[in-house]
GROMACS .gro file of C-alpha atoms in nm:
model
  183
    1UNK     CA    1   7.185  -7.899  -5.388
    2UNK     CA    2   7.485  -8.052  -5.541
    3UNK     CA    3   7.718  -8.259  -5.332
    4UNK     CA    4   8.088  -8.121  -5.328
    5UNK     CA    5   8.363  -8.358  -5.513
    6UNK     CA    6   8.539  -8.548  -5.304
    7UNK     CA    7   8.956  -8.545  -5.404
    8UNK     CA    8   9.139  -8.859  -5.257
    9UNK     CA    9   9.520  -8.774  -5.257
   10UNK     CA   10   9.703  -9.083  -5.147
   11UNK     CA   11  10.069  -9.000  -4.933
   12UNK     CA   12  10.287  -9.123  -5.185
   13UNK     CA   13  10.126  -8.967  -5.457
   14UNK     CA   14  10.285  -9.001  -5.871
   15UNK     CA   15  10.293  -8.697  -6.079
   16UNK     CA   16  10.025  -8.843  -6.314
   17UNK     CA   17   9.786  -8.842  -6.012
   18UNK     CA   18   9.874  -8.523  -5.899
   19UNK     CA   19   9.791  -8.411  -6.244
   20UNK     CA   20   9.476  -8.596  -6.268
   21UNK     CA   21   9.379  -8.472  -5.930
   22UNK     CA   22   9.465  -8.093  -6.001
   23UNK     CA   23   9.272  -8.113  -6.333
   24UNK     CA   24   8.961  -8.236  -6.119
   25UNK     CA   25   9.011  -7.945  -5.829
   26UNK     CA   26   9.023  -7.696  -6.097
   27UNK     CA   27   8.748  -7.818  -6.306
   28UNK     CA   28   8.598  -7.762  -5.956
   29UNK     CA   29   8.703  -7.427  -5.882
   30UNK     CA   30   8.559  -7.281  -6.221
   31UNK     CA   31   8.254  -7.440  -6.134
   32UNK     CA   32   8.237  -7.280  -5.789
   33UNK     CA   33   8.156  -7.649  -5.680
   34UNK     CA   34   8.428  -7.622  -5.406
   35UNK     CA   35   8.473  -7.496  -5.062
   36UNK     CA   36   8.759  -7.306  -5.002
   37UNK     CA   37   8.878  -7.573  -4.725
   38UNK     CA   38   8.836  -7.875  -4.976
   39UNK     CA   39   9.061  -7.656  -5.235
   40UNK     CA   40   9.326  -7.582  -4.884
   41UNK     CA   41   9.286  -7.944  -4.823
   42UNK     CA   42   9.417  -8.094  -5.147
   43UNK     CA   43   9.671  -7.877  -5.226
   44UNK     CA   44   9.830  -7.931  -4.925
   45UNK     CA   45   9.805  -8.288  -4.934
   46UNK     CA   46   9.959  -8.216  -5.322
   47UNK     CA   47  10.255  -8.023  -5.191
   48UNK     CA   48  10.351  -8.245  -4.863
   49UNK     CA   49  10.593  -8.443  -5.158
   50UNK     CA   50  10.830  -8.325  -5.502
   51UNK     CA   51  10.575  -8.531  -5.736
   52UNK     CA   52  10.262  -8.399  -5.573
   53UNK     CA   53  10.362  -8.068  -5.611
   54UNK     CA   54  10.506  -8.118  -5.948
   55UNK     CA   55  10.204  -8.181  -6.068
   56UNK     CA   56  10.012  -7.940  -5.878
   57UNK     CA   57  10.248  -7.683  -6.070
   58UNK     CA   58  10.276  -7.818  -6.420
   59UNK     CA   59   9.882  -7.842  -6.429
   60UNK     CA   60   9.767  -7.478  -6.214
   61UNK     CA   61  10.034  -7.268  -6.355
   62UNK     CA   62   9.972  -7.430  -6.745
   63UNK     CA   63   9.605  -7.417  -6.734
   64UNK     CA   64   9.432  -7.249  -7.009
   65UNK     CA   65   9.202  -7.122  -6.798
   66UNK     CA   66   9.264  -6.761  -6.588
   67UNK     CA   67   9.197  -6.912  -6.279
   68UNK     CA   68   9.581  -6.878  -6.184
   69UNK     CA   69   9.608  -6.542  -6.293
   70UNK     CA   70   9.400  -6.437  -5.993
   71UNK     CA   71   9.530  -6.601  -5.669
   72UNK     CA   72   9.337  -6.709  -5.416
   73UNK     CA   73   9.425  -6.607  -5.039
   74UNK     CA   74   9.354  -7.027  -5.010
   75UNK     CA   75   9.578  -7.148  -5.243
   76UNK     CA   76   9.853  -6.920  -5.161
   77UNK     CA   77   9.806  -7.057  -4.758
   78UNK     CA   78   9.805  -7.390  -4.890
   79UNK     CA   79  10.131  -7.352  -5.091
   80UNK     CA   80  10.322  -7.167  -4.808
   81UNK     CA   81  10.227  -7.488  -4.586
   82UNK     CA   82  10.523  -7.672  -4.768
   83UNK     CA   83  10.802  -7.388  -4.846
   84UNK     CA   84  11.084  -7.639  -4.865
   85UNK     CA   85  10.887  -7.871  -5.110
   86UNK     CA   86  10.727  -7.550  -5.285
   87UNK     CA   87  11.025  -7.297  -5.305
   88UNK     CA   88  11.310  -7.497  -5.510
   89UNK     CA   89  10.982  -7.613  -5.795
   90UNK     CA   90  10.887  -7.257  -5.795
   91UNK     CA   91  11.279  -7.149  -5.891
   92UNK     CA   92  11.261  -7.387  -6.125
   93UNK     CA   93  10.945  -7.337  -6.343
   94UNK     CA   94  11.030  -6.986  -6.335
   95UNK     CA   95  11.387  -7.086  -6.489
   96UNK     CA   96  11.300  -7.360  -6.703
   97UNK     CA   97  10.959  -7.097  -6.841
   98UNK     CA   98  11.197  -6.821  -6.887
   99UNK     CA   99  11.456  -7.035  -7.063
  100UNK     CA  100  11.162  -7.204  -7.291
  101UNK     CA  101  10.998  -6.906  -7.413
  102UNK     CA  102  11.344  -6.843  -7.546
  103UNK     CA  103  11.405  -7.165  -7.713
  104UNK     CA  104  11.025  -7.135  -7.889
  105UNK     CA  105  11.085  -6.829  -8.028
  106UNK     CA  106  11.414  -6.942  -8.190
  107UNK     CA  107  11.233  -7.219  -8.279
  108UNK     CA  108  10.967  -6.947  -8.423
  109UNK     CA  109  10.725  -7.113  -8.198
  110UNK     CA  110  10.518  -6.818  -8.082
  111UNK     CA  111  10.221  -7.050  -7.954
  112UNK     CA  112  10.473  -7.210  -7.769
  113UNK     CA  113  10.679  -6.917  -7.652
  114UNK     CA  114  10.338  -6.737  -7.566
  115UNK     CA  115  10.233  -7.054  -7.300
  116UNK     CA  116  10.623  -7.003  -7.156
  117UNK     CA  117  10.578  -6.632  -7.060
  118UNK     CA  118  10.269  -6.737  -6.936
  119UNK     CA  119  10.402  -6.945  -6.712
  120UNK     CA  120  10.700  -6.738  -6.653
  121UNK     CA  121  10.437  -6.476  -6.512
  122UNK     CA  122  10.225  -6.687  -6.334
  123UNK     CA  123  10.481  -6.824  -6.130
  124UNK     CA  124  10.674  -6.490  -6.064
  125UNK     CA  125  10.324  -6.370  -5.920
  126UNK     CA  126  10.272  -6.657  -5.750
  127UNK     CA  127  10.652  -6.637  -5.606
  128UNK     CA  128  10.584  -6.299  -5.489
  129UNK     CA  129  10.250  -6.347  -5.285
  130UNK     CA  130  10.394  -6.663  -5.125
  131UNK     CA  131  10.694  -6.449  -4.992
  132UNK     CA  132  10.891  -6.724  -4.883
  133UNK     CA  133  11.241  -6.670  -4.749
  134UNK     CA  134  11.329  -7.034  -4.865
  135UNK     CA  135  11.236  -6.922  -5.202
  136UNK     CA  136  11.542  -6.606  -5.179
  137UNK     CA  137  11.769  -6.888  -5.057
  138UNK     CA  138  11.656  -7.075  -5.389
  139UNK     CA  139  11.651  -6.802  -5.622
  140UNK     CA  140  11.999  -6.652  -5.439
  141UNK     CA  141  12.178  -7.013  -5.518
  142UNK     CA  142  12.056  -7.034  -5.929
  143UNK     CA  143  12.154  -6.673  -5.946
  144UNK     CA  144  12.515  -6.788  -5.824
  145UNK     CA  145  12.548  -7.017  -6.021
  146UNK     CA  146  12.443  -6.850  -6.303
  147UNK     CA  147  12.732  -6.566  -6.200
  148UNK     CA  148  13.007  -6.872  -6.091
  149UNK     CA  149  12.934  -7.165  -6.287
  150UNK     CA  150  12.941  -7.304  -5.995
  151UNK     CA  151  12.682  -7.396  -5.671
  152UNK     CA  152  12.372  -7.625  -5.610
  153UNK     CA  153  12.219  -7.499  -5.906
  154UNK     CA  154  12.529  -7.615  -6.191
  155UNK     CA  155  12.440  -7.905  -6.232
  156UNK     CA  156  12.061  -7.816  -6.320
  157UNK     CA  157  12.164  -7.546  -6.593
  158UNK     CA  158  12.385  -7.785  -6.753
  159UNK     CA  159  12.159  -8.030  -6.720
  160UNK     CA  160  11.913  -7.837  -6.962
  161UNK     CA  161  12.178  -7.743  -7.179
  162UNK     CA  162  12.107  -7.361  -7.121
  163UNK     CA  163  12.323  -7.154  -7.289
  164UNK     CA  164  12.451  -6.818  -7.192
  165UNK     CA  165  12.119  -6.595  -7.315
  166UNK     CA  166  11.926  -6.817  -7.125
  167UNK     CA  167  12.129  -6.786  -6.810
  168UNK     CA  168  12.110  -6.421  -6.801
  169UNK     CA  169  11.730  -6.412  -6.879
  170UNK     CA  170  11.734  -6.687  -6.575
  171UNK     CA  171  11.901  -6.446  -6.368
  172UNK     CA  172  11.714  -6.108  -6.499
  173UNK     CA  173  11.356  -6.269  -6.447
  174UNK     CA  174  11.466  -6.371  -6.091
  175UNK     CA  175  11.655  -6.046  -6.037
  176UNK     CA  176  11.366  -5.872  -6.173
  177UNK     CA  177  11.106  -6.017  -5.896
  178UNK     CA  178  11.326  -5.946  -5.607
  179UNK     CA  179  11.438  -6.288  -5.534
  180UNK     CA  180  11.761  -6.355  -5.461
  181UNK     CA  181  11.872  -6.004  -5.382
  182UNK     CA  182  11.636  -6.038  -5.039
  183UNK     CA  183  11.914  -6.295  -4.862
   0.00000   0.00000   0.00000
């Protein structure tokens, strides 16, 4: 019998170790060398701060591997553990994957581009099964800003430099998925 991995996740955990550490549970997961309590366990340890769950995100929703395209009831109770850390990441990756897919294909990137709808999808699907209300409030504050130029959410667009086809594909992906409107 094979003993189960072990994933130490220190409190003040870096984004490099919350990389490294994601990369090891998911190795794990495709392996089916993980109880569903070890994977519940370390992703909420992840997602208690911004660079644990950072890196929890950049790795699960990048991942070559399908194993985000099919959520797990565990990882989605994991994730809704920390809806103030999780919802404003999740608003962003879906903004920043939306806006990137655009800039690749101008770029005439389509590996690139392809990877960015990917994780445009992946984290509008994983948006919806969370069903956070923090992640409306989130969405609802880009999309103003995206309509006013103005709000919590200014200073991130300009920021990235998006320019107005971005914004509205921002707002249309979010629009799109039902956040936002659901305030």
């Amino acid at each position: 019998m094979a003993v189960e991995p072990v994933f130490t996740v220190p409190d003040e955990i870096d984004f490099r170790g919350a990389i490294a550490v994601t990369q090891s549970l998911l190795d794990a997961i495709e392996q089916d060398a993980v109880t569903a309590g070890t994977i519940d366990t370390t992703i909420r340890a992840l997602v208690r701060h911004v660079d644990g769950a950072r890196g929890f995100f950049v790795t699960y929703l990048s991942d070559d591997r399908p194993l985000a395209d099919h959520l797990m009831p565990t990882i989605i109770a994991a994730l809704q553990s920390a809806p103030t850390v999780v919802s404003p990441l999740l608003v962003k990756n879906l903004a920043m994957s939306t806006a990137m897919a655009i800039t690749h294909r101008r770029n005439q990137d389509p590996v690139m581009a392809t990877g960015s709808d990917r994780v445009r999808s992946r984290t509008a699907q994983l948006i919806q099964a969370l069903q956070l209300p923090e992640v409306d409030v989130e969405a609802h504050d880009l999309m103003q800003a995206i309509e006013t130029q103005q709000g919590n959410y200014e200073g991130f667009l300009n920021r990235w430099h998006y320019d107005t086809e971005q914004r509205q594909a921002i707002w249309h992906t979010l629009n799109a998925i039902g956040t936002g409107s659901r305030q």
